[in-house]
Coordinates of C-alpha atoms and ligand atoms in Angstrom, one line a residue:
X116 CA 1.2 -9.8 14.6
X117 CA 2.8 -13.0 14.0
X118 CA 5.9 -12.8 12.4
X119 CA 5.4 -16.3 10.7
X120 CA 2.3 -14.8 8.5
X121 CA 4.2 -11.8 7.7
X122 CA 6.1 -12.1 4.7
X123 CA 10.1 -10.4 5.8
X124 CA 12.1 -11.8 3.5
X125 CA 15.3 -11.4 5.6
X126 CA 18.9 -12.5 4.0
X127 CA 22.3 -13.5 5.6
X128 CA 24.3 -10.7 3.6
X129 CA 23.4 -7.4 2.1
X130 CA 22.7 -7.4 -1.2
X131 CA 25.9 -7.3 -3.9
X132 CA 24.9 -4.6 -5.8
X133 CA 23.7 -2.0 -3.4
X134 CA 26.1 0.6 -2.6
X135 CA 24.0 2.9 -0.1
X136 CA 23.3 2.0 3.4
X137 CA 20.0 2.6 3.3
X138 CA 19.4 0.2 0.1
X139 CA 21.8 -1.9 1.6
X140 CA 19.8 -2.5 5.0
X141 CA 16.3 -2.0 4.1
X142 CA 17.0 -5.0 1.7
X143 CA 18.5 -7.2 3.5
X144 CA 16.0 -6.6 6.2
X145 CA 13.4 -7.5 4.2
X146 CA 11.7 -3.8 4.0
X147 CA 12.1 -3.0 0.3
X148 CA 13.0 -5.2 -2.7
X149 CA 14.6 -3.8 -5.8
X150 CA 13.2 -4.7 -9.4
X151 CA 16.0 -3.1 -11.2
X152 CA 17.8 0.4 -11.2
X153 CA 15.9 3.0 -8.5
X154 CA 12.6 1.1 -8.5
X155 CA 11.6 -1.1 -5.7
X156 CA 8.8 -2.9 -4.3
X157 CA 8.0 -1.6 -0.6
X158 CA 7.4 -5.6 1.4
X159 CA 5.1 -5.5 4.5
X160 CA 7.2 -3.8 7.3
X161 CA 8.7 -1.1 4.5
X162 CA 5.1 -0.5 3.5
X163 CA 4.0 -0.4 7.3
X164 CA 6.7 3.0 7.6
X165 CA 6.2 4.6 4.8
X166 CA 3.0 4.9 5.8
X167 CA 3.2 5.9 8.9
X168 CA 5.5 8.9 7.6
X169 CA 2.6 9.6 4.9
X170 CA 0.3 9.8 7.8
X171 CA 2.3 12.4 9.7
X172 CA 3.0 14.2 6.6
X173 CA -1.2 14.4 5.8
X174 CA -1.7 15.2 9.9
X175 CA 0.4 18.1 9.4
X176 CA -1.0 19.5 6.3
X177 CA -4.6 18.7 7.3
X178 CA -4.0 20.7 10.3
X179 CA -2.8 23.8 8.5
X180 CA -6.0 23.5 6.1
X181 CA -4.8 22.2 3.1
X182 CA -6.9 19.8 1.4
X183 CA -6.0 16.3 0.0
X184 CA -6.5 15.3 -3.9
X185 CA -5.1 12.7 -6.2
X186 CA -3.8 13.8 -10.0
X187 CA -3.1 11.9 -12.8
X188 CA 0.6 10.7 -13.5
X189 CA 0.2 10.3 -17.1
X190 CA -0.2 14.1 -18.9
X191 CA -0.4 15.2 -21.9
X192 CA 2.7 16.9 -23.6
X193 CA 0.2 20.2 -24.4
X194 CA 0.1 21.4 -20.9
X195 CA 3.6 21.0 -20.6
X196 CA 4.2 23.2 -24.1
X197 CA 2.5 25.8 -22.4
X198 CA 5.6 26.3 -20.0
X199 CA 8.3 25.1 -22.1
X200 CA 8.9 22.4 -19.7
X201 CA 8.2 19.3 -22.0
X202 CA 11.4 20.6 -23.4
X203 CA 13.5 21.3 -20.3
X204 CA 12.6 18.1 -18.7
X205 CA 13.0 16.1 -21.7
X206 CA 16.7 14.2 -20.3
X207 CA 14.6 13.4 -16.5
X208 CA 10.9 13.0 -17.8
X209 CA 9.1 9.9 -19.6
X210 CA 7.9 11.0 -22.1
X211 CA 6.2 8.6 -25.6
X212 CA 4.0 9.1 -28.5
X213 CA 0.7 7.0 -27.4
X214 CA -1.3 7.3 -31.2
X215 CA -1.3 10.7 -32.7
X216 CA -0.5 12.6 -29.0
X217 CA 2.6 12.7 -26.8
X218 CA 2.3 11.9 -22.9
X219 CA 4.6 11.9 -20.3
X220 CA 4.8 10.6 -16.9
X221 CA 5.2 13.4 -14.4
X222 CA 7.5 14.0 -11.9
X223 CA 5.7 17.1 -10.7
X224 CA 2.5 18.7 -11.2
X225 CA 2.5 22.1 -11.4
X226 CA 1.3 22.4 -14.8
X227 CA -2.0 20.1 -14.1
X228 CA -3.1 21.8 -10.9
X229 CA -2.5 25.3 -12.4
X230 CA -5.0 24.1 -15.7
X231 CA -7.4 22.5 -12.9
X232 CA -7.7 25.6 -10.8
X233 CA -8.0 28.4 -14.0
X234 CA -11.0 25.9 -15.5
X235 CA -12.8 26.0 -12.0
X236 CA -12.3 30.3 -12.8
X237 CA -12.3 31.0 -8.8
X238 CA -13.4 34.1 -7.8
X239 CA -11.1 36.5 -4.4
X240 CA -13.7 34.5 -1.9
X241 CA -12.1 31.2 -3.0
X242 CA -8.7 32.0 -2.3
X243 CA -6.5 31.1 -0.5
X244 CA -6.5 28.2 -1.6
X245 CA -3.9 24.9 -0.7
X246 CA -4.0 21.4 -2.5
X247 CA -1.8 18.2 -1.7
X248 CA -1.2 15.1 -2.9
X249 CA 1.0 11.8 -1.9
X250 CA 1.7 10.4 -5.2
X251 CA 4.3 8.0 -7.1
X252 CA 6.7 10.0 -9.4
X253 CA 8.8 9.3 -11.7
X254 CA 12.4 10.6 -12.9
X255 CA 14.7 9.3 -15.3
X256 CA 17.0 9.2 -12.9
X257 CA 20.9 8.5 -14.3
X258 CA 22.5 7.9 -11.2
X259 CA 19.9 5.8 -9.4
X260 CA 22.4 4.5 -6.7
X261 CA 21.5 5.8 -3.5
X262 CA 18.7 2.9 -2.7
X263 CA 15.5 4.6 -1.7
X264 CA 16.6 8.0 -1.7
X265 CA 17.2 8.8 -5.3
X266 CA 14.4 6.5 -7.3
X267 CA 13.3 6.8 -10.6
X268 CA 9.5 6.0 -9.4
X269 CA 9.2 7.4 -5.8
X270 CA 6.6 8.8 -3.2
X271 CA 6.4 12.6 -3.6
X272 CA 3.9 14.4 -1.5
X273 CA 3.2 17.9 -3.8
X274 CA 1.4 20.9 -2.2
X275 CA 0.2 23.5 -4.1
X276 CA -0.9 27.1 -3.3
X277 CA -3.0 29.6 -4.9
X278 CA -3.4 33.7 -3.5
X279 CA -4.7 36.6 -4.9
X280 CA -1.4 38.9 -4.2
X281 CA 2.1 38.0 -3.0
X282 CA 1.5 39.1 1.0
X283 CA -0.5 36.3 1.4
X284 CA 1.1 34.1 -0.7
X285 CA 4.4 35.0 1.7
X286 CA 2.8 34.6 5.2
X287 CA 1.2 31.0 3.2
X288 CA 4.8 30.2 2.1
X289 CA 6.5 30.8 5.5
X290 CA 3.8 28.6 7.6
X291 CA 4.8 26.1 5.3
X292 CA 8.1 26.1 6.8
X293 CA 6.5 25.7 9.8
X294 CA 4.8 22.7 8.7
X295 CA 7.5 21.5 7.6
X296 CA 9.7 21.6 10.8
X297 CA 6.7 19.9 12.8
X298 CA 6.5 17.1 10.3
X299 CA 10.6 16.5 10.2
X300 CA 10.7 17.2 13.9
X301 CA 8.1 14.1 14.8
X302 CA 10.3 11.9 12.0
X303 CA 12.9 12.4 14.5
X304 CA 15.3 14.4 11.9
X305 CA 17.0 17.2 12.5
X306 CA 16.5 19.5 9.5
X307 CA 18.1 23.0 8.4
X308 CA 16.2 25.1 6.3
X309 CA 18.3 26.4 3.6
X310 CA 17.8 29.0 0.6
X311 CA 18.5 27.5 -2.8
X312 CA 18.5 28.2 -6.5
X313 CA 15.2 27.4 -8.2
X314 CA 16.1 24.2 -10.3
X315 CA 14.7 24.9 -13.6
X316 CA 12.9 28.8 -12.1
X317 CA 17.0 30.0 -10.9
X318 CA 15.9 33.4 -10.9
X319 CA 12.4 32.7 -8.5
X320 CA 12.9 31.9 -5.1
X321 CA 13.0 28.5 -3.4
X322 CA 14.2 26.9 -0.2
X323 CA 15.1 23.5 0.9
X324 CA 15.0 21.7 3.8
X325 CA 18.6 19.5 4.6
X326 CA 19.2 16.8 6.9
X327 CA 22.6 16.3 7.8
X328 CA 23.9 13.0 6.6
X329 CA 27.8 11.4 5.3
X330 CA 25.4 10.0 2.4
X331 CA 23.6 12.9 1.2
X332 CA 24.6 14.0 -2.0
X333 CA 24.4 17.6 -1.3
X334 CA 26.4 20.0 0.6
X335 CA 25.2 22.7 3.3
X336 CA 26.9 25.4 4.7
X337 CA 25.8 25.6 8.4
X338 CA 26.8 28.1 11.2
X339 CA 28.4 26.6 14.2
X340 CA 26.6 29.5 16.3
X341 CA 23.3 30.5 15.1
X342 CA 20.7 28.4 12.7
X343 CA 22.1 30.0 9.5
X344 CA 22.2 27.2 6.5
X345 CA 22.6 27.7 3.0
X346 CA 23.1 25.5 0.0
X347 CA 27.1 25.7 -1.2
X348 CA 25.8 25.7 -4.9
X349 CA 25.2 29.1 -4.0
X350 CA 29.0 30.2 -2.8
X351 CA 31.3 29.2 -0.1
X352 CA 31.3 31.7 2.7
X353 CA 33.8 30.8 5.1
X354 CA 32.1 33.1 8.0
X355 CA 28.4 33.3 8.8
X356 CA 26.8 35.9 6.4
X357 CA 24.0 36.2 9.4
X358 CA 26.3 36.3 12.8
X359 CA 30.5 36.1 11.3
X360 CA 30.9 33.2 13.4
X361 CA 33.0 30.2 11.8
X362 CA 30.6 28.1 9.3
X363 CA 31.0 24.8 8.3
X364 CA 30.7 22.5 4.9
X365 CA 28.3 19.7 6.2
X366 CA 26.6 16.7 3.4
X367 CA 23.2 16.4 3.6
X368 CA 20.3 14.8 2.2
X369 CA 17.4 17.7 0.7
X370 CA 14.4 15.9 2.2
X371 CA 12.0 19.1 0.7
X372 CA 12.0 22.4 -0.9
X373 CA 9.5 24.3 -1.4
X374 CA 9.3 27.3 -4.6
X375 CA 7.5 30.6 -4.5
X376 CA 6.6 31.4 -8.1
X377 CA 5.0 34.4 -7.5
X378 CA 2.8 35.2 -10.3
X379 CA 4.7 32.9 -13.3
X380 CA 2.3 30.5 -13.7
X381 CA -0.8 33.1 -13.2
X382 CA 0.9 35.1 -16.0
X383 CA 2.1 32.1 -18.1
X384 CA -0.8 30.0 -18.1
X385 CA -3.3 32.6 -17.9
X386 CA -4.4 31.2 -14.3
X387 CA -6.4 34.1 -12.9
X388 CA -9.1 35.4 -10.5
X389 CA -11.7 37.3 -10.5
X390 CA -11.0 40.4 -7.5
X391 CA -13.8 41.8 -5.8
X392 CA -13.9 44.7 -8.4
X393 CA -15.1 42.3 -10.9
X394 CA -11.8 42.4 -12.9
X395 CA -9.7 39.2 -13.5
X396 CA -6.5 39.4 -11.8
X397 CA -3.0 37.1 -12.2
X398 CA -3.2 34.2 -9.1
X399 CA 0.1 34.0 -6.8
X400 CA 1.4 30.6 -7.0
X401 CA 3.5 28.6 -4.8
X402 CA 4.8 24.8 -4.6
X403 CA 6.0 22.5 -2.0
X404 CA 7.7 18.9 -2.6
X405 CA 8.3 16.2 0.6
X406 CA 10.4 12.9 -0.8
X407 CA 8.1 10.6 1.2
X408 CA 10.0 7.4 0.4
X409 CA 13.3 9.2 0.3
X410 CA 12.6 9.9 3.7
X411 CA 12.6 6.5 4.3
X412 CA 15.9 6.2 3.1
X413 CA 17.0 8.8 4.9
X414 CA 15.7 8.1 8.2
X415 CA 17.3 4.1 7.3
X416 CA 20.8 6.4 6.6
X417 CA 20.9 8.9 10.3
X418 CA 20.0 6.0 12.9
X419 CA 20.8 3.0 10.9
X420 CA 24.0 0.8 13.1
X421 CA 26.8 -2.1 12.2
X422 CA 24.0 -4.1 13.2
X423 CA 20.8 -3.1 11.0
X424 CA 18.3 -0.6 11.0
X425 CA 17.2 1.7 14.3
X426 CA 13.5 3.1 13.4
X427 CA 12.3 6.5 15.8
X428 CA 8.9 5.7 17.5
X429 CA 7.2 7.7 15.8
X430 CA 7.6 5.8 12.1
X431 CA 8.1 2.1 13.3
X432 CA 6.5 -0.7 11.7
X433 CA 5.8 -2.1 15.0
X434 CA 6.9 -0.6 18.3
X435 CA 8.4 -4.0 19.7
X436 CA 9.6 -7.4 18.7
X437 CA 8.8 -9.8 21.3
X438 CA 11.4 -13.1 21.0
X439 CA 10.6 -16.5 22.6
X440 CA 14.2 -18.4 23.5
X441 CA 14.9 -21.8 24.0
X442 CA 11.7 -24.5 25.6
X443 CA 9.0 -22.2 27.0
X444 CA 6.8 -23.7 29.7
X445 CA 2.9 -22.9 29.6
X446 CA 3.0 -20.0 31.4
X447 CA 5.4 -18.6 29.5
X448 CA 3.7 -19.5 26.4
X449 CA 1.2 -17.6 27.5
X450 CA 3.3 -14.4 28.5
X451 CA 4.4 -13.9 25.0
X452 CA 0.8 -14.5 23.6
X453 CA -0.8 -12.1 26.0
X454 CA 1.7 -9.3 24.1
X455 CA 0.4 -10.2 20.9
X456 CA -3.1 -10.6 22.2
X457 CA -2.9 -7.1 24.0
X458 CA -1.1 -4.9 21.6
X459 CA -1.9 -7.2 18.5
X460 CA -1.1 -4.0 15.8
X461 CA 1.9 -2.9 17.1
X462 CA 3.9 -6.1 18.5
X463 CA 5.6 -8.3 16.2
X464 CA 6.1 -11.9 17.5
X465 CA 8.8 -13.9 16.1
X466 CA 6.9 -17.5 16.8
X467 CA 9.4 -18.8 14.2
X468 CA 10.8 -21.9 14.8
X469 CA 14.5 -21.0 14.7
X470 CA 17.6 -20.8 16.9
X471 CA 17.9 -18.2 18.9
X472 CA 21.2 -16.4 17.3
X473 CA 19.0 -16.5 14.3
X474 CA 16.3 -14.8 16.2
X475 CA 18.4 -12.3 18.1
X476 CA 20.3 -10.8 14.4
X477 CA 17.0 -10.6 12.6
X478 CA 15.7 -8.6 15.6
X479 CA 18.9 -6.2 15.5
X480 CA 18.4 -6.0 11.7
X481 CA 14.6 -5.0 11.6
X482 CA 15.1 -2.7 14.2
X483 CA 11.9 -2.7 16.0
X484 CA 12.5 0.0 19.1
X485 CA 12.0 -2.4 21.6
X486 CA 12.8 -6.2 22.0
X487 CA 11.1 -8.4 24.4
X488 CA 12.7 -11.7 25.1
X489 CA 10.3 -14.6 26.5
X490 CA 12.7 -17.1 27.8
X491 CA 12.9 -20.2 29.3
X492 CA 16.2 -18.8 31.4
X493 CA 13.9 -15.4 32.7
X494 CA 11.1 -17.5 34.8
X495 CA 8.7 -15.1 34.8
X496 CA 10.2 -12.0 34.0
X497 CA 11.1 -10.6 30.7
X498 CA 13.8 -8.8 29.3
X499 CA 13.3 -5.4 27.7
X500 CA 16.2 -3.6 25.4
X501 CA 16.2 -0.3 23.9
X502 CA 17.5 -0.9 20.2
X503 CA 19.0 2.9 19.8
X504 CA 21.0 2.9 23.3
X505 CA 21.0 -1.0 23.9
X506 CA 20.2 -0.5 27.2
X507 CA 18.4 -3.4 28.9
X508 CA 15.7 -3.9 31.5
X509 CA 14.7 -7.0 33.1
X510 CA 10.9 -6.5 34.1
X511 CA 7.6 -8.7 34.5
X512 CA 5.6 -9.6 32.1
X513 CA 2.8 -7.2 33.3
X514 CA 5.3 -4.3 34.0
X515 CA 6.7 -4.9 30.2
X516 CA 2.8 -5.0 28.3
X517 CA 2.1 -1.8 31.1
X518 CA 5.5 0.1 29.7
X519 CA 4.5 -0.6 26.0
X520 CA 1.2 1.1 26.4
X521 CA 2.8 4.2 27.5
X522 CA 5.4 4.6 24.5
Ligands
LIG678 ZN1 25.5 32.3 12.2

């Protein structure tokens, strides 16, 4: 694509009132662009990556045989009642009078999904049964400084699971983990899976999963030996609990969790089957959260550099930035269309009219994994550089659009 149609608002300086890295960067790259406190609006190369991590995210759970669907945001107060929750949330959730009725804009949907599934009054052959949705949240959030990764309208995807006893909801519950490893594993993260109070269900059990980060907000106790991880909130071992070898206190950004209910919501909402005895029977209930846009954030926070953001493969907007330097002849012209022309979604060509120091920082700021630069100095050969190592490769033309197809 042509970088002069795109709209990438990039500026000379971070912004002033950022104080993460990742808000920071994917601002002043021109990815994201903040309305006020924790909201922002996601540009056309921010857009293009959170996408791209939706789409791995939907692979994943498609794959395991979970279905997609798309709730409402806005409830109704007298689901929540049925749970308490309109109370306990009140300090994090929107919540209004609208007429004679309260709503509330949700920042999870358990109690929606529970009413949607006792109303369709499955039966033991419908189960098991697993539901997901990508969806903008939102979260009073107080302390909305940590750019993407802590919004107060953000990209949750939610998946809920529904069994007839607590064996299958358990063997459900740990392939989910599973799931989970793939999808962080192909983001490029590293993540440690760690057990966790339940936020407002302490005494049920839940897990998150922890990428190691200075900026994360949490704090992880992780084994230098074995893959042992655990939330401090929970106590401060100094040894292993699993192997006795050393541990060590590591921030972290929580990037998912996932909660096994067990049969709460079956018994609290009334949620329940009918087994094959004919008699109606509590359903085993599980749910599990993936901070889509925080993920962003994060991914802007672990391979971010001095010089702007580093995007993995696997999530970049486009896969190379292809420069032209200085008074192109012809042929040349040519060589830099014939990327474009060739690999059309996934170059970006800066055909800007600008110096080249101009060109050379955006391209360092936007991060594209590879740069191509068409110059008049090269002749016909081009030179290719890796944007995580820096490592450059002067190739022709042909070898370049050849070694492009294979990434
Ligand atoms: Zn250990």
């Amino acid at each position: 694509m042509l970088q002069s149609k795109l709209f990438i608002p990039t500026q000379a300086k971070p912004p002033a009132d950022e104080v993460s890295k990742n808000g920071k960067l994917l601002q002043q790259a021109g990815f994201v662009d903040k309305l006020h406190a924790g909201v922002y609006s996601w540009l056309p190369l921010g857009l293009r990556v959170l996408n791209r991590v939706a789409t791995i995210i939907r692979e994943e759970h498609n794959a395991f045989g979970a279905s997609e669907v798309l709730m409402p945001a806005l409830q109704p107060k007298v689901l929540w009642d049925e749970t308490g929750r309109w109370g306990t949330l009140k300090e994090v959730m929107y919540q209004w009078q609208d007429g004679d009725k309260h709503v509330g804009l949700a920042s999870t949907h358990e109690e929606v999904i529970v009413d949607l599934i006792r109303r369709s009054q499955p039966t033991y052959r419908d189960l098991p049964k697993g539901l997901y949705q990508i969806q903008w949240k939102f979260r009073n959030e107080p302390r909305a400084k940590s750019g993407v990764m802590r919004g107060r309208e953000f990209l949750m995807k939610d998946l809920y699971s529904f069994h007839a006893n607590v064996a299958d909801l358990d063997a459900y519950y740990s392939g989910i983990h599973g799931v989970y490893q793939k999808i962080f594993n192909r983001l490029g993260l590293e993540s440690h899976i760690t057990e966790a109070s339940g936020g407002t269900f302490t005494k049920r059990h839940s897990h998150e999963f922890q990428v190691l980060s200075d900026a994360g907000e949490d704090r992880v106790l992780v084994c230098t030996e074995c893959d042992y991880a655990q939330n401090v909130e929970l106590g401060t071992p100094e040894k292993c609990p699993q192997c006795g070898k050393a541990a060590a206190i590591k921030k972290s950004i929580e990037v998912g969790n996932t909660f096994n209910f067990g049969d709460y919501y079956g018994q609290t909402m009334g949620c329940t089957y009918t087994d094959d005895k004919g008699v109606r029977q509590p359903l085993y209930v599980a749910s599990y959260g993936i901070g889509v846009s925080r993920l962003v954030g994060t991914i802007a926070e672990v391979f971010g550099d001095e010089r702007g953001l580093v995007w993995p493969i696997a999530v970049a907007p486009f896969k190379a930035h292809v420069l032209t330097i200085g008074k192109l002849d012809d042929e040349q012209k040519k060589q830099a269309q014939q990327f474009e022309k060739v690999l059309s979604e996934t170059i970006l060509l800066d055909d800007r009219d600008l110096s080249p120091g101009h060109k050379f920082t955006d391209a360092d700021l936007i991060g594209l994994p590879y740069r191509i630069v068409v110059s008049a100095r090269q002749g016909k050969n081009v030179e290719v550089t890796t944007r995580s190592s820096g490592e450059q490769k002067i190739m022709t033309s042909a070898d370049a659009l050849k070694f492009l197809q294979t990434v």
